[in-house]
mmCIF file of C-alpha atoms and ligand atoms in Angstrom:
data_model
loop_
_atom_site.group_PDB
_atom_site.id
_atom_site.type_symbol
_atom_site.label_atom_id
_atom_site.label_comp_id
_atom_site.label_asym_id
_atom_site.label_seq_id
_atom_site.Cartn_x
_atom_site.Cartn_y
_atom_site.Cartn_z
ATOM 1 C CA MET A 1 14.958 20.593 8.110
ATOM 2 C CA PHE A 2 16.239 17.430 6.491
ATOM 3 C CA ASN A 3 18.293 16.620 9.582
ATOM 4 C CA CYS A 4 15.338 17.320 11.788
ATOM 5 C CA VAL A 5 13.161 14.830 9.910
ATOM 6 C CA LEU A 6 15.943 12.283 9.971
ATOM 7 C CA TRP A 7 16.428 12.769 13.704
ATOM 8 C CA GLU A 8 12.734 12.280 14.340
ATOM 9 C CA TYR A 9 12.752 9.097 12.271
ATOM 10 C CA PHE A 10 15.785 7.884 14.206
ATOM 11 C CA ASN A 11 13.922 8.434 17.485
ATOM 12 C CA ILE A 12 10.788 6.666 16.302
ATOM 13 C CA MET A 13 12.840 3.760 15.024
ATOM 14 C CA ASN A 14 14.721 3.451 18.308
ATOM 15 C CA ASN A 15 11.561 3.673 20.384
ATOM 16 C CA LEU A 16 9.823 1.028 18.310
ATOM 17 C CA ARG A 17 12.883 -1.200 18.344
ATOM 18 C CA ALA A 18 13.148 -0.831 22.127
ATOM 19 C CA LEU A 19 9.608 -2.215 22.442
ATOM 20 C CA MET A 20 10.510 -5.331 20.446
ATOM 21 C CA ARG A 21 11.776 -8.606 21.833
ATOM 22 C CA PRO A 22 15.599 -8.548 21.790
ATOM 23 C CA ASN A 23 15.804 -11.743 19.702
ATOM 24 C CA ILE A 24 13.548 -10.175 17.048
ATOM 25 C CA ARG A 25 15.228 -6.749 16.780
ATOM 26 C CA ASP A 26 18.149 -8.040 14.752
ATOM 27 C CA LEU A 27 16.626 -11.194 13.318
ATOM 28 C CA LYS A 28 18.067 -12.091 9.950
ATOM 29 C CA PRO A 29 15.216 -13.581 7.893
ATOM 30 C CA TYR A 30 15.311 -16.608 5.615
ATOM 31 C CA SER A 31 16.571 -15.517 2.234
ATOM 32 C CA THR A 32 14.348 -16.843 -0.567
ATOM 33 C CA ALA A 33 15.509 -17.561 -4.100
ATOM 34 C CA ARG A 34 13.559 -14.458 -5.165
ATOM 35 C CA ASP A 35 15.463 -12.354 -2.604
ATOM 36 C CA GLU A 36 18.726 -13.286 -4.251
ATOM 37 C CA TYR A 37 17.606 -12.558 -7.800
ATOM 38 C CA GLN A 38 14.808 -10.080 -8.470
ATOM 39 C CA GLY A 39 14.590 -9.882 -12.272
ATOM 40 C CA ASP A 40 11.259 -10.585 -13.966
ATOM 41 C CA VAL A 41 12.207 -12.511 -17.067
ATOM 42 C CA GLY A 42 14.549 -15.427 -17.370
ATOM 43 C CA THR A 43 14.921 -19.117 -16.966
ATOM 44 C CA TYR A 44 14.395 -19.912 -13.329
ATOM 45 C CA LEU A 45 16.571 -22.766 -12.190
ATOM 46 C CA ASP A 46 17.027 -21.398 -8.664
ATOM 47 C CA ALA A 47 14.116 -22.591 -6.485
ATOM 48 C CA ASN A 48 13.798 -26.314 -7.244
ATOM 49 C CA GLU A 49 10.327 -25.737 -8.687
ATOM 50 C CA ASN A 50 8.715 -28.033 -11.273
ATOM 51 C CA PRO A 51 9.410 -26.271 -14.627
ATOM 52 C CA PHE A 52 6.100 -27.242 -16.309
ATOM 53 C CA ASP A 53 3.686 -24.299 -16.201
ATOM 54 C CA SER A 54 0.438 -25.094 -14.335
ATOM 55 C CA GLY A 55 -0.235 -21.588 -13.131
ATOM 56 C CA TYR A 56 0.857 -22.731 -9.670
ATOM 57 C CA ASN A 57 4.285 -24.243 -10.193
ATOM 58 C CA ARG A 58 6.150 -21.110 -9.073
ATOM 59 C CA TYR A 59 6.476 -19.814 -5.520
ATOM 60 C CA PRO A 60 4.402 -16.700 -4.792
ATOM 61 C CA ASP A 61 5.895 -13.220 -4.362
ATOM 62 C CA PRO A 62 6.962 -13.201 -0.679
ATOM 63 C CA TYR A 63 6.418 -9.412 -0.533
ATOM 64 C CA GLN A 64 3.062 -9.350 -2.395
ATOM 65 C CA LYS A 65 4.199 -6.264 -4.307
ATOM 66 C CA GLU A 66 1.332 -6.025 -6.818
ATOM 67 C CA LEU A 67 -1.246 -6.718 -4.148
ATOM 68 C CA LYS A 68 0.144 -4.036 -1.850
ATOM 69 C CA GLU A 69 0.178 -1.486 -4.662
ATOM 70 C CA ALA A 70 -3.511 -2.169 -5.339
ATOM 71 C CA LEU A 71 -4.327 -1.970 -1.623
ATOM 72 C CA SER A 72 -2.262 1.202 -1.291
ATOM 73 C CA ALA A 73 -4.417 2.911 -3.939
ATOM 74 C CA ILE A 74 -7.681 1.739 -2.348
ATOM 75 C CA LYS A 75 -6.725 2.597 1.225
ATOM 76 C CA SER A 76 -4.625 5.712 0.498
ATOM 77 C CA VAL A 77 -1.783 4.279 2.575
ATOM 78 C CA GLU A 78 1.777 3.898 1.271
ATOM 79 C CA ALA A 79 2.673 0.314 0.316
ATOM 80 C CA ARG A 80 5.593 0.319 2.805
ATOM 81 C CA ARG A 81 3.042 0.749 5.607
ATOM 82 C CA ILE A 82 1.075 -2.388 4.617
ATOM 83 C CA PHE A 83 1.505 -5.961 5.859
ATOM 84 C CA ALA A 84 -0.547 -8.762 4.296
ATOM 85 C CA GLY A 85 -1.198 -11.816 6.442
ATOM 86 C CA ASN A 86 -2.974 -15.162 6.266
ATOM 87 C CA GLY A 87 -6.059 -13.549 7.825
ATOM 88 C CA SER A 88 -5.945 -10.880 10.530
ATOM 89 C CA ASP A 89 -5.092 -13.700 12.881
ATOM 90 C CA GLU A 90 -1.550 -13.800 11.481
ATOM 91 C CA ALA A 91 -1.062 -10.092 12.224
ATOM 92 C CA ILE A 92 -2.529 -10.513 15.723
ATOM 93 C CA ASP A 93 -0.126 -13.384 16.420
ATOM 94 C CA LEU A 94 2.787 -11.310 15.086
ATOM 95 C CA VAL A 95 2.063 -8.515 17.563
ATOM 96 C CA PHE A 96 2.748 -11.030 20.338
ATOM 97 C CA ARG A 97 5.705 -12.713 18.674
ATOM 98 C CA VAL A 98 7.407 -9.417 17.836
ATOM 99 C CA PHE A 99 6.748 -7.352 20.962
ATOM 100 C CA CYS A 100 6.018 -9.647 23.918
ATOM 101 C CA VAL A 101 8.573 -11.689 25.841
ATOM 102 C CA PRO A 102 6.752 -14.935 26.796
ATOM 103 C CA GLY A 103 6.147 -15.303 30.517
ATOM 104 C CA VAL A 104 7.232 -11.704 31.185
ATOM 105 C CA ASP A 105 5.247 -9.143 29.202
ATOM 106 C CA ASN A 106 1.504 -8.524 29.206
ATOM 107 C CA VAL A 107 -1.129 -6.832 27.051
ATOM 108 C CA VAL A 108 -4.363 -5.023 27.916
ATOM 109 C CA SER A 109 -7.655 -5.562 26.141
ATOM 110 C CA MET A 110 -11.324 -4.753 26.616
ATOM 111 C CA SER A 111 -14.125 -7.154 27.529
ATOM 112 C CA PRO A 112 -16.151 -8.285 25.730
ATOM 113 C CA THR A 113 -14.259 -8.283 22.442
ATOM 114 C CA TYR A 114 -12.954 -10.549 19.659
ATOM 115 C CA GLY A 115 -11.717 -13.823 21.153
ATOM 116 C CA MET A 116 -8.551 -14.224 19.065
ATOM 117 C CA TYR A 117 -6.509 -11.660 21.032
ATOM 118 C CA LYS A 118 -6.810 -13.799 24.146
ATOM 119 C CA VAL A 119 -6.079 -17.072 22.326
ATOM 120 C CA ALA A 120 -3.003 -15.566 20.664
ATOM 121 C CA ALA A 121 -1.880 -14.225 24.061
ATOM 122 C CA GLU A 122 -2.221 -17.663 25.653
ATOM 123 C CA ILE A 123 -0.413 -19.421 22.805
ATOM 124 C CA ASN A 124 2.468 -16.999 23.231
ATOM 125 C CA ASP A 125 2.446 -17.321 27.048
ATOM 126 C CA VAL A 126 1.568 -13.649 27.479
ATOM 127 C CA ARG A 127 -0.886 -12.462 30.159
ATOM 128 C CA MET A 128 -3.912 -10.524 28.994
ATOM 129 C CA ARG A 129 -5.498 -8.014 31.344
ATOM 130 C CA GLU A 130 -9.133 -7.479 30.476
ATOM 131 C CA VAL A 131 -10.949 -4.234 31.258
ATOM 132 C CA PRO A 132 -14.770 -4.289 31.090
ATOM 133 C CA LEU A 133 -16.511 -1.883 28.749
ATOM 134 C CA LEU A 134 -18.687 0.829 30.329
ATOM 135 C CA PRO A 135 -22.504 0.821 29.997
ATOM 136 C CA GLY A 136 -23.452 1.330 26.351
ATOM 137 C CA PHE A 137 -20.351 -0.782 25.509
ATOM 138 C CA ARG A 138 -18.179 2.321 25.743
ATOM 139 C CA LEU A 139 -14.395 2.213 26.058
ATOM 140 C CA ASP A 140 -13.062 2.990 29.547
ATOM 141 C CA ALA A 141 -9.793 4.649 28.498
ATOM 142 C CA GLY A 142 -8.844 5.594 32.071
ATOM 143 C CA ALA A 143 -9.238 2.015 33.322
ATOM 144 C CA MET A 144 -7.340 0.626 30.305
ATOM 145 C CA LEU A 145 -4.406 2.954 31.012
ATOM 146 C CA ALA A 146 -4.564 2.179 34.734
ATOM 147 C CA ALA A 147 -4.321 -1.552 33.935
ATOM 148 C CA CYS A 148 -0.926 -1.034 32.240
ATOM 149 C CA ASP A 149 2.449 -1.480 33.912
ATOM 150 C CA ALA A 150 6.076 -1.363 32.765
ATOM 151 C CA ASN A 151 5.653 -4.766 31.032
ATOM 152 C CA THR A 152 2.522 -3.854 29.072
ATOM 153 C CA LYS A 153 3.609 -3.955 25.445
ATOM 154 C CA ALA A 154 0.288 -3.554 23.661
ATOM 155 C CA ILE A 155 -3.306 -2.446 24.077
ATOM 156 C CA PHE A 156 -5.889 -4.154 21.840
ATOM 157 C CA LEU A 157 -8.945 -2.155 20.765
ATOM 158 C CA CYS A 158 -11.627 -3.336 18.391
ATOM 159 C CA SER A 159 -13.779 -0.714 16.674
ATOM 160 C CA PRO A 160 -16.478 -1.383 15.570
ATOM 161 C CA ASN A 161 -16.319 -4.013 18.283
ATOM 162 C CA ASN A 162 -17.186 -7.697 17.957
ATOM 163 C CA PRO A 163 -19.574 -8.919 19.475
ATOM 164 C CA THR A 164 -21.167 -5.647 20.630
ATOM 165 C CA GLY A 165 -21.320 -4.104 17.134
ATOM 166 C CA ASN A 166 -20.654 -0.474 18.112
ATOM 167 C CA ALA A 167 -17.710 1.754 17.208
ATOM 168 C CA LEU A 168 -15.723 3.052 20.186
ATOM 169 C CA GLU A 169 -15.663 6.789 20.883
ATOM 170 C CA ARG A 170 -12.887 8.574 19.057
ATOM 171 C CA GLU A 171 -11.930 10.698 22.048
ATOM 172 C CA ALA A 172 -11.378 7.602 24.245
ATOM 173 C CA ILE A 173 -9.231 5.957 21.555
ATOM 174 C CA GLU A 174 -7.238 9.158 21.054
ATOM 175 C CA ARG A 175 -6.543 9.390 24.758
ATOM 176 C CA ILE A 176 -4.992 5.910 24.712
ATOM 177 C CA LEU A 177 -2.968 6.791 21.611
ATOM 178 C CA ARG A 178 -1.660 9.944 23.291
ATOM 179 C CA GLU A 179 -0.912 8.486 26.705
ATOM 180 C CA PHE A 180 0.148 4.858 26.150
ATOM 181 C CA GLN A 181 3.812 4.383 25.281
ATOM 182 C CA GLY A 182 3.501 0.835 23.922
ATOM 183 C CA ILE A 183 1.772 -0.453 20.779
ATOM 184 C CA THR A 184 -1.913 0.368 20.300
ATOM 185 C CA VAL A 185 -3.708 -2.067 18.003
ATOM 186 C CA ILE A 186 -7.052 -0.934 16.578
ATOM 187 C CA ASP A 187 -8.877 -3.797 14.885
ATOM 188 C CA GLU A 188 -11.107 -2.277 12.200
ATOM 189 C CA ALA A 189 -12.413 -5.543 10.693
ATOM 190 C CA TYR A 190 -15.839 -3.896 10.292
ATOM 191 C CA ALA A 191 -14.672 -0.428 9.209
ATOM 192 C CA ASP A 192 -16.457 -0.648 5.843
ATOM 193 C CA PHE A 193 -19.845 -0.790 7.577
ATOM 194 C CA TYR A 194 -19.111 2.238 9.768
ATOM 195 C CA ASP A 195 -19.713 5.769 8.570
ATOM 196 C CA GLY A 196 -17.106 7.329 10.887
ATOM 197 C CA ASP A 197 -13.421 7.775 9.986
ATOM 198 C CA SER A 198 -10.857 4.983 10.037
ATOM 199 C CA PHE A 199 -7.679 5.505 12.059
ATOM 200 C CA LEU A 200 -5.649 4.752 8.921
ATOM 201 C CA ALA A 201 -5.352 8.486 8.334
ATOM 202 C CA ARG A 202 -3.580 8.863 11.693
ATOM 203 C CA LEU A 203 -0.701 6.429 11.091
ATOM 204 C CA GLY A 204 1.791 9.226 10.381
ATOM 205 C CA GLU A 205 0.905 10.897 13.652
ATOM 206 C CA TYR A 206 1.241 7.781 15.836
ATOM 207 C CA PRO A 207 4.231 5.524 14.984
ATOM 208 C CA ASN A 208 3.091 3.056 17.673
ATOM 209 C CA LEU A 209 -0.343 2.536 16.077
ATOM 210 C CA ILE A 210 -1.223 -0.686 14.245
ATOM 211 C CA VAL A 211 -4.556 -0.712 12.377
ATOM 212 C CA LEU A 212 -5.932 -4.124 11.413
ATOM 213 C CA GLN A 213 -8.384 -4.633 8.581
ATOM 214 C CA THR A 214 -9.439 -7.733 6.670
ATOM 215 C CA LEU A 215 -10.889 -8.849 3.355
ATOM 216 C CA SER A 216 -13.010 -11.438 5.200
ATOM 217 C CA LYS A 217 -16.060 -9.304 5.960
ATOM 218 C CA ALA A 218 -17.153 -6.451 3.646
ATOM 219 C CA TRP A 219 -14.882 -7.602 0.814
ATOM 220 C CA GLY A 220 -16.423 -11.078 0.748
ATOM 221 C CA MET A 221 -13.156 -13.043 0.689
ATOM 222 C CA ALA A 222 -13.166 -14.911 4.026
ATOM 223 C CA GLY A 223 -12.268 -18.107 2.159
ATOM 224 C CA LEU A 224 -9.139 -16.626 0.591
ATOM 225 C CA ARG A 225 -7.581 -15.619 3.935
ATOM 226 C CA LEU A 226 -6.180 -12.137 3.622
ATOM 227 C CA GLY A 227 -5.800 -9.860 6.632
ATOM 228 C CA LEU A 228 -4.014 -6.534 6.715
ATOM 229 C CA ALA A 229 -1.934 -4.629 9.224
ATOM 230 C CA PHE A 230 -1.120 -0.968 8.600
ATOM 231 C CA ALA A 231 1.684 0.617 10.621
ATOM 232 C CA ASP A 232 4.989 2.444 10.655
ATOM 233 C CA PRO A 233 7.476 0.955 8.139
ATOM 234 C CA VAL A 234 9.736 -0.113 11.042
ATOM 235 C CA ILE A 235 6.923 -2.371 12.319
ATOM 236 C CA ILE A 236 5.972 -3.578 8.837
ATOM 237 C CA ASP A 237 9.617 -4.474 8.048
ATOM 238 C CA THR A 238 9.827 -6.456 11.269
ATOM 239 C CA PHE A 239 6.546 -8.318 10.659
ATOM 240 C CA THR A 240 7.869 -9.137 7.188
ATOM 241 C CA ARG A 241 11.114 -10.563 8.575
ATOM 242 C CA VAL A 242 9.251 -12.718 11.125
ATOM 243 C CA LYS A 243 6.399 -14.078 8.942
ATOM 244 C CA TYR A 244 6.586 -17.327 6.968
ATOM 245 C CA PRO A 245 8.265 -16.315 3.683
ATOM 246 C CA TYR A 246 5.380 -17.408 1.431
ATOM 247 C CA ASN A 247 2.437 -16.618 3.726
ATOM 248 C CA ILE A 248 0.058 -15.531 0.943
ATOM 249 C CA ASN A 249 -0.315 -18.170 -1.760
ATOM 250 C CA VAL A 250 -0.383 -17.615 -5.529
ATOM 251 C CA ALA A 251 -4.138 -18.271 -5.895
ATOM 252 C CA THR A 252 -5.038 -15.804 -3.134
ATOM 253 C CA GLN A 253 -2.792 -13.058 -4.501
ATOM 254 C CA ARG A 254 -4.227 -13.504 -7.998
ATOM 255 C CA ILE A 255 -7.921 -13.701 -7.080
ATOM 256 C CA VAL A 256 -7.736 -10.894 -4.517
ATOM 257 C CA LEU A 257 -6.231 -8.588 -7.162
ATOM 258 C CA GLU A 258 -9.198 -9.317 -9.468
ATOM 259 C CA LYS A 259 -11.758 -8.788 -6.709
ATOM 260 C CA LEU A 260 -10.140 -5.542 -5.603
ATOM 261 C CA ARG A 261 -10.574 -4.230 -9.148
ATOM 262 C CA GLU A 262 -14.259 -5.226 -9.186
ATOM 263 C CA GLY A 263 -15.028 -3.557 -5.840
ATOM 264 C CA VAL A 264 -17.851 -4.240 -3.368
ATOM 265 C CA ALA A 265 -19.328 -0.793 -2.753
ATOM 266 C CA ARG A 266 -22.851 -1.821 -3.855
ATOM 267 C CA GLN A 267 -22.914 -4.963 -1.731
ATOM 268 C CA VAL A 268 -21.723 -3.021 1.300
ATOM 269 C CA GLN A 269 -24.411 -0.371 0.784
ATOM 270 C CA ASP A 270 -26.983 -3.142 0.468
ATOM 271 C CA ILE A 271 -25.813 -4.847 3.674
ATOM 272 C CA ILE A 272 -25.926 -1.537 5.557
ATOM 273 C CA SER A 273 -29.502 -0.816 4.488
ATOM 274 C CA GLN A 274 -30.497 -4.417 5.287
ATOM 275 C CA ARG A 275 -28.910 -3.992 8.730
ATOM 276 C CA ASP A 276 -30.825 -0.796 9.451
ATOM 277 C CA ALA A 277 -34.113 -2.329 8.294
ATOM 278 C CA LEU A 278 -33.498 -5.549 10.245
ATOM 279 C CA LEU A 279 -32.823 -3.549 13.405
ATOM 280 C CA VAL A 280 -36.171 -1.788 13.152
ATOM 281 C CA SER A 281 -38.054 -5.021 12.391
ATOM 282 C CA LEU A 282 -36.398 -6.964 15.215
ATOM 283 C CA ASP A 283 -37.127 -4.168 17.639
ATOM 284 C CA GLU A 284 -40.853 -4.557 16.948
ATOM 285 C CA LEU A 285 -40.943 -8.274 17.798
ATOM 286 C CA GLU A 286 -42.401 -9.360 21.097
ATOM 287 C CA VAL A 287 -39.710 -11.988 21.706
ATOM 288 C CA VAL A 288 -36.923 -9.404 21.345
ATOM 289 C CA LYS A 289 -35.996 -7.490 24.508
ATOM 290 C CA GLU A 290 -33.357 -5.210 23.008
ATOM 291 C CA VAL A 291 -31.426 -4.657 19.782
ATOM 292 C CA TYR A 292 -28.157 -2.792 20.230
ATOM 293 C CA PRO A 293 -27.015 -0.117 17.772
ATOM 294 C CA SER A 294 -24.609 -1.461 15.157
ATOM 295 C CA ASP A 295 -21.775 0.022 13.088
ATOM 296 C CA SER A 296 -20.985 -3.437 11.700
ATOM 297 C CA ASN A 297 -22.672 -6.164 9.623
ATOM 298 C CA PHE A 298 -24.276 -7.934 12.574
ATOM 299 C CA LEU A 299 -26.717 -7.162 15.338
ATOM 300 C CA LEU A 300 -26.460 -8.043 19.004
ATOM 301 C CA VAL A 301 -29.975 -8.948 20.128
ATOM 302 C CA ARG A 302 -31.165 -9.653 23.674
ATOM 303 C CA PHE A 303 -33.870 -12.241 24.484
ATOM 304 C CA ASP A 304 -35.396 -13.504 27.730
ATOM 305 C CA ASP A 305 -34.538 -17.086 26.813
ATOM 306 C CA PRO A 306 -31.700 -16.924 24.251
ATOM 307 C CA ARG A 307 -31.058 -20.680 24.317
ATOM 308 C CA ALA A 308 -34.662 -21.502 23.405
ATOM 309 C CA VAL A 309 -34.544 -18.997 20.553
ATOM 310 C CA TYR A 310 -31.194 -20.338 19.393
ATOM 311 C CA ASP A 311 -32.503 -23.948 19.356
ATOM 312 C CA MET A 312 -35.696 -22.942 17.597
ATOM 313 C CA LEU A 313 -33.688 -21.153 14.899
ATOM 314 C CA ILE A 314 -31.433 -24.193 14.471
ATOM 315 C CA ASP A 315 -34.530 -26.404 14.060
ATOM 316 C CA ARG A 316 -35.627 -24.130 11.238
ATOM 317 C CA GLY A 317 -32.193 -24.104 9.601
ATOM 318 C CA ILE A 318 -30.839 -20.746 10.744
ATOM 319 C CA ILE A 319 -27.560 -20.624 12.617
ATOM 320 C CA VAL A 320 -26.678 -17.581 14.725
ATOM 321 C CA ARG A 321 -23.997 -17.070 17.360
ATOM 322 C CA ASP A 322 -24.918 -17.621 20.996
ATOM 323 C CA ARG A 323 -23.123 -14.897 22.974
ATOM 324 C CA SER A 324 -25.370 -15.215 26.040
ATOM 325 C CA GLN A 325 -22.553 -16.482 28.277
ATOM 326 C CA VAL A 326 -20.268 -13.550 27.422
ATOM 327 C CA PRO A 327 -19.953 -10.962 30.236
ATOM 328 C CA LEU A 328 -22.124 -7.871 29.513
ATOM 329 C CA CYS A 329 -23.849 -9.770 26.669
ATOM 330 C CA GLU A 330 -26.110 -11.872 28.924
ATOM 331 C CA GLY A 331 -29.208 -13.000 27.034
ATOM 332 C CA CYS A 332 -27.732 -12.042 23.651
ATOM 333 C CA LEU A 333 -27.480 -13.726 20.288
ATOM 334 C CA ARG A 334 -25.247 -12.252 17.598
ATOM 335 C CA ILE A 335 -26.975 -12.242 14.244
ATOM 336 C CA THR A 336 -25.139 -11.582 10.978
ATOM 337 C CA VAL A 337 -27.027 -9.509 8.414
ATOM 338 C CA GLY A 338 -27.861 -11.779 5.477
ATOM 339 C CA THR A 339 -29.569 -11.250 2.148
ATOM 340 C CA GLU A 340 -33.043 -9.732 2.113
ATOM 341 C CA GLN A 341 -34.609 -13.224 1.810
ATOM 342 C CA GLU A 342 -32.479 -14.618 4.628
ATOM 343 C CA ASN A 343 -33.398 -11.725 6.911
ATOM 344 C CA ARG A 344 -37.089 -12.134 6.038
ATOM 345 C CA LYS A 345 -36.920 -15.845 6.911
ATOM 346 C CA LEU A 346 -35.277 -14.993 10.239
ATOM 347 C CA LEU A 347 -37.968 -12.431 11.058
ATOM 348 C CA ASP A 348 -40.778 -14.843 10.108
ATOM 349 C CA ILE A 349 -39.423 -17.501 12.456
ATOM 350 C CA LEU A 350 -38.862 -15.072 15.341
ATOM 351 C CA ASN A 351 -42.296 -13.610 14.773
ATOM 352 C CA SER A 352 -43.855 -17.053 15.228
ATOM 353 C CA ILE A 353 -42.341 -17.459 18.694
ATOM 354 C CA LYS A 354 -44.892 -16.794 21.367
HETATM 355 C C1 LIG B 1 -13.924 -11.485 11.686
HETATM 356 C C2 LIG B 1 -12.930 -10.680 12.435
HETATM 357 C C3 LIG B 1 -11.591 -10.621 11.999
HETATM 358 C C4 LIG B 1 -11.198 -11.330 10.738
HETATM 359 O O1 LIG B 1 -10.232 -12.227 10.877
HETATM 360 P P1 LIG B 1 -9.597 -12.866 9.554
HETATM 361 O O2 LIG B 1 -8.558 -13.740 10.159
HETATM 362 O O3 LIG B 1 -9.009 -11.733 8.760
HETATM 363 O O4 LIG B 1 -10.664 -13.580 8.812
HETATM 364 C C5 LIG B 1 -10.696 -9.840 12.693
HETATM 365 N N1 LIG B 1 -11.086 -9.132 13.766
HETATM 366 C C6 LIG B 1 -12.351 -9.138 14.192
HETATM 367 C C7 LIG B 1 -12.753 -8.306 15.341
HETATM 368 C C8 LIG B 1 -13.297 -9.923 13.546
HETATM 369 O O5 LIG B 1 -14.564 -9.938 13.992
#
């Protein structure tokens, strides 16, 4: 039994390593002062820091141990399966830097979706093949798989999806997880607003799955920059070797720990009920052509003349996101759910448009 488990681990490790860029597989990371001595108490004369205590004079923990333990308890995922990045964007960039050979490999994504995957692909000189969503913004698993070739290293999924707001069907995601041999990334930035299950529970089953989450949305910490990747320890170890050693600063680690203890369950519940009420109210307005169902904290809303509505809202001090030029989102503005007063103000203005 023991040997069997070991053998399986060996296979997973080799398969994951085979997907990685050759220069990354055996990369020896920068060794920090804290790597060379790990004790807690002592007189630190090893890192050329200023010795006078300001609360910020010491380098942060490069492995964010305390933070990961707190996140592990909240997410029910082992700490060794957690990577903390300077926003999700760092984890997205690492997928390219770790797995994709510039100018050679490609990735597959859906359209429309979050714009950072494409930007990160371009920065890393990796082609992105985009597969349109089906009517109802549903995932076309067959077309995604058909778009892959021998150089496709990753498929990017976003569920609930930005800017469409809906969660993708489980069965379509599962089909990609079962049939695609490369890395499947599922970006769950809006998971806290969705009442379906996260794919975090499936990490043990799929070693090539990376789930992204963030503290920028439901957790209310966009300004602190903390994004998370959850994956097999082989992937997490590699991300950790490739990242900047001190990617999460002292202030962020400290404040995030406090906020994680406080929790945001009530705010999230409030935002969800505001979202559901706003959807109904928007749907009743004459100027609104369609409001799409949402599993997130924003609504995609279609208008006959989105630009006029956008400008009118700006004039009255409300800023929304114009998504009307995005394929399949023609005529649409993306509206974040605000406080009750903010949503009321939005409705009043829209209601006055004839
Ligand atoms: C907002 C958002 C993120 C968050 O990015 P951070 O860098 O963590 O702030 C990630 N993915 C999607 C789809 C988003 O909409």
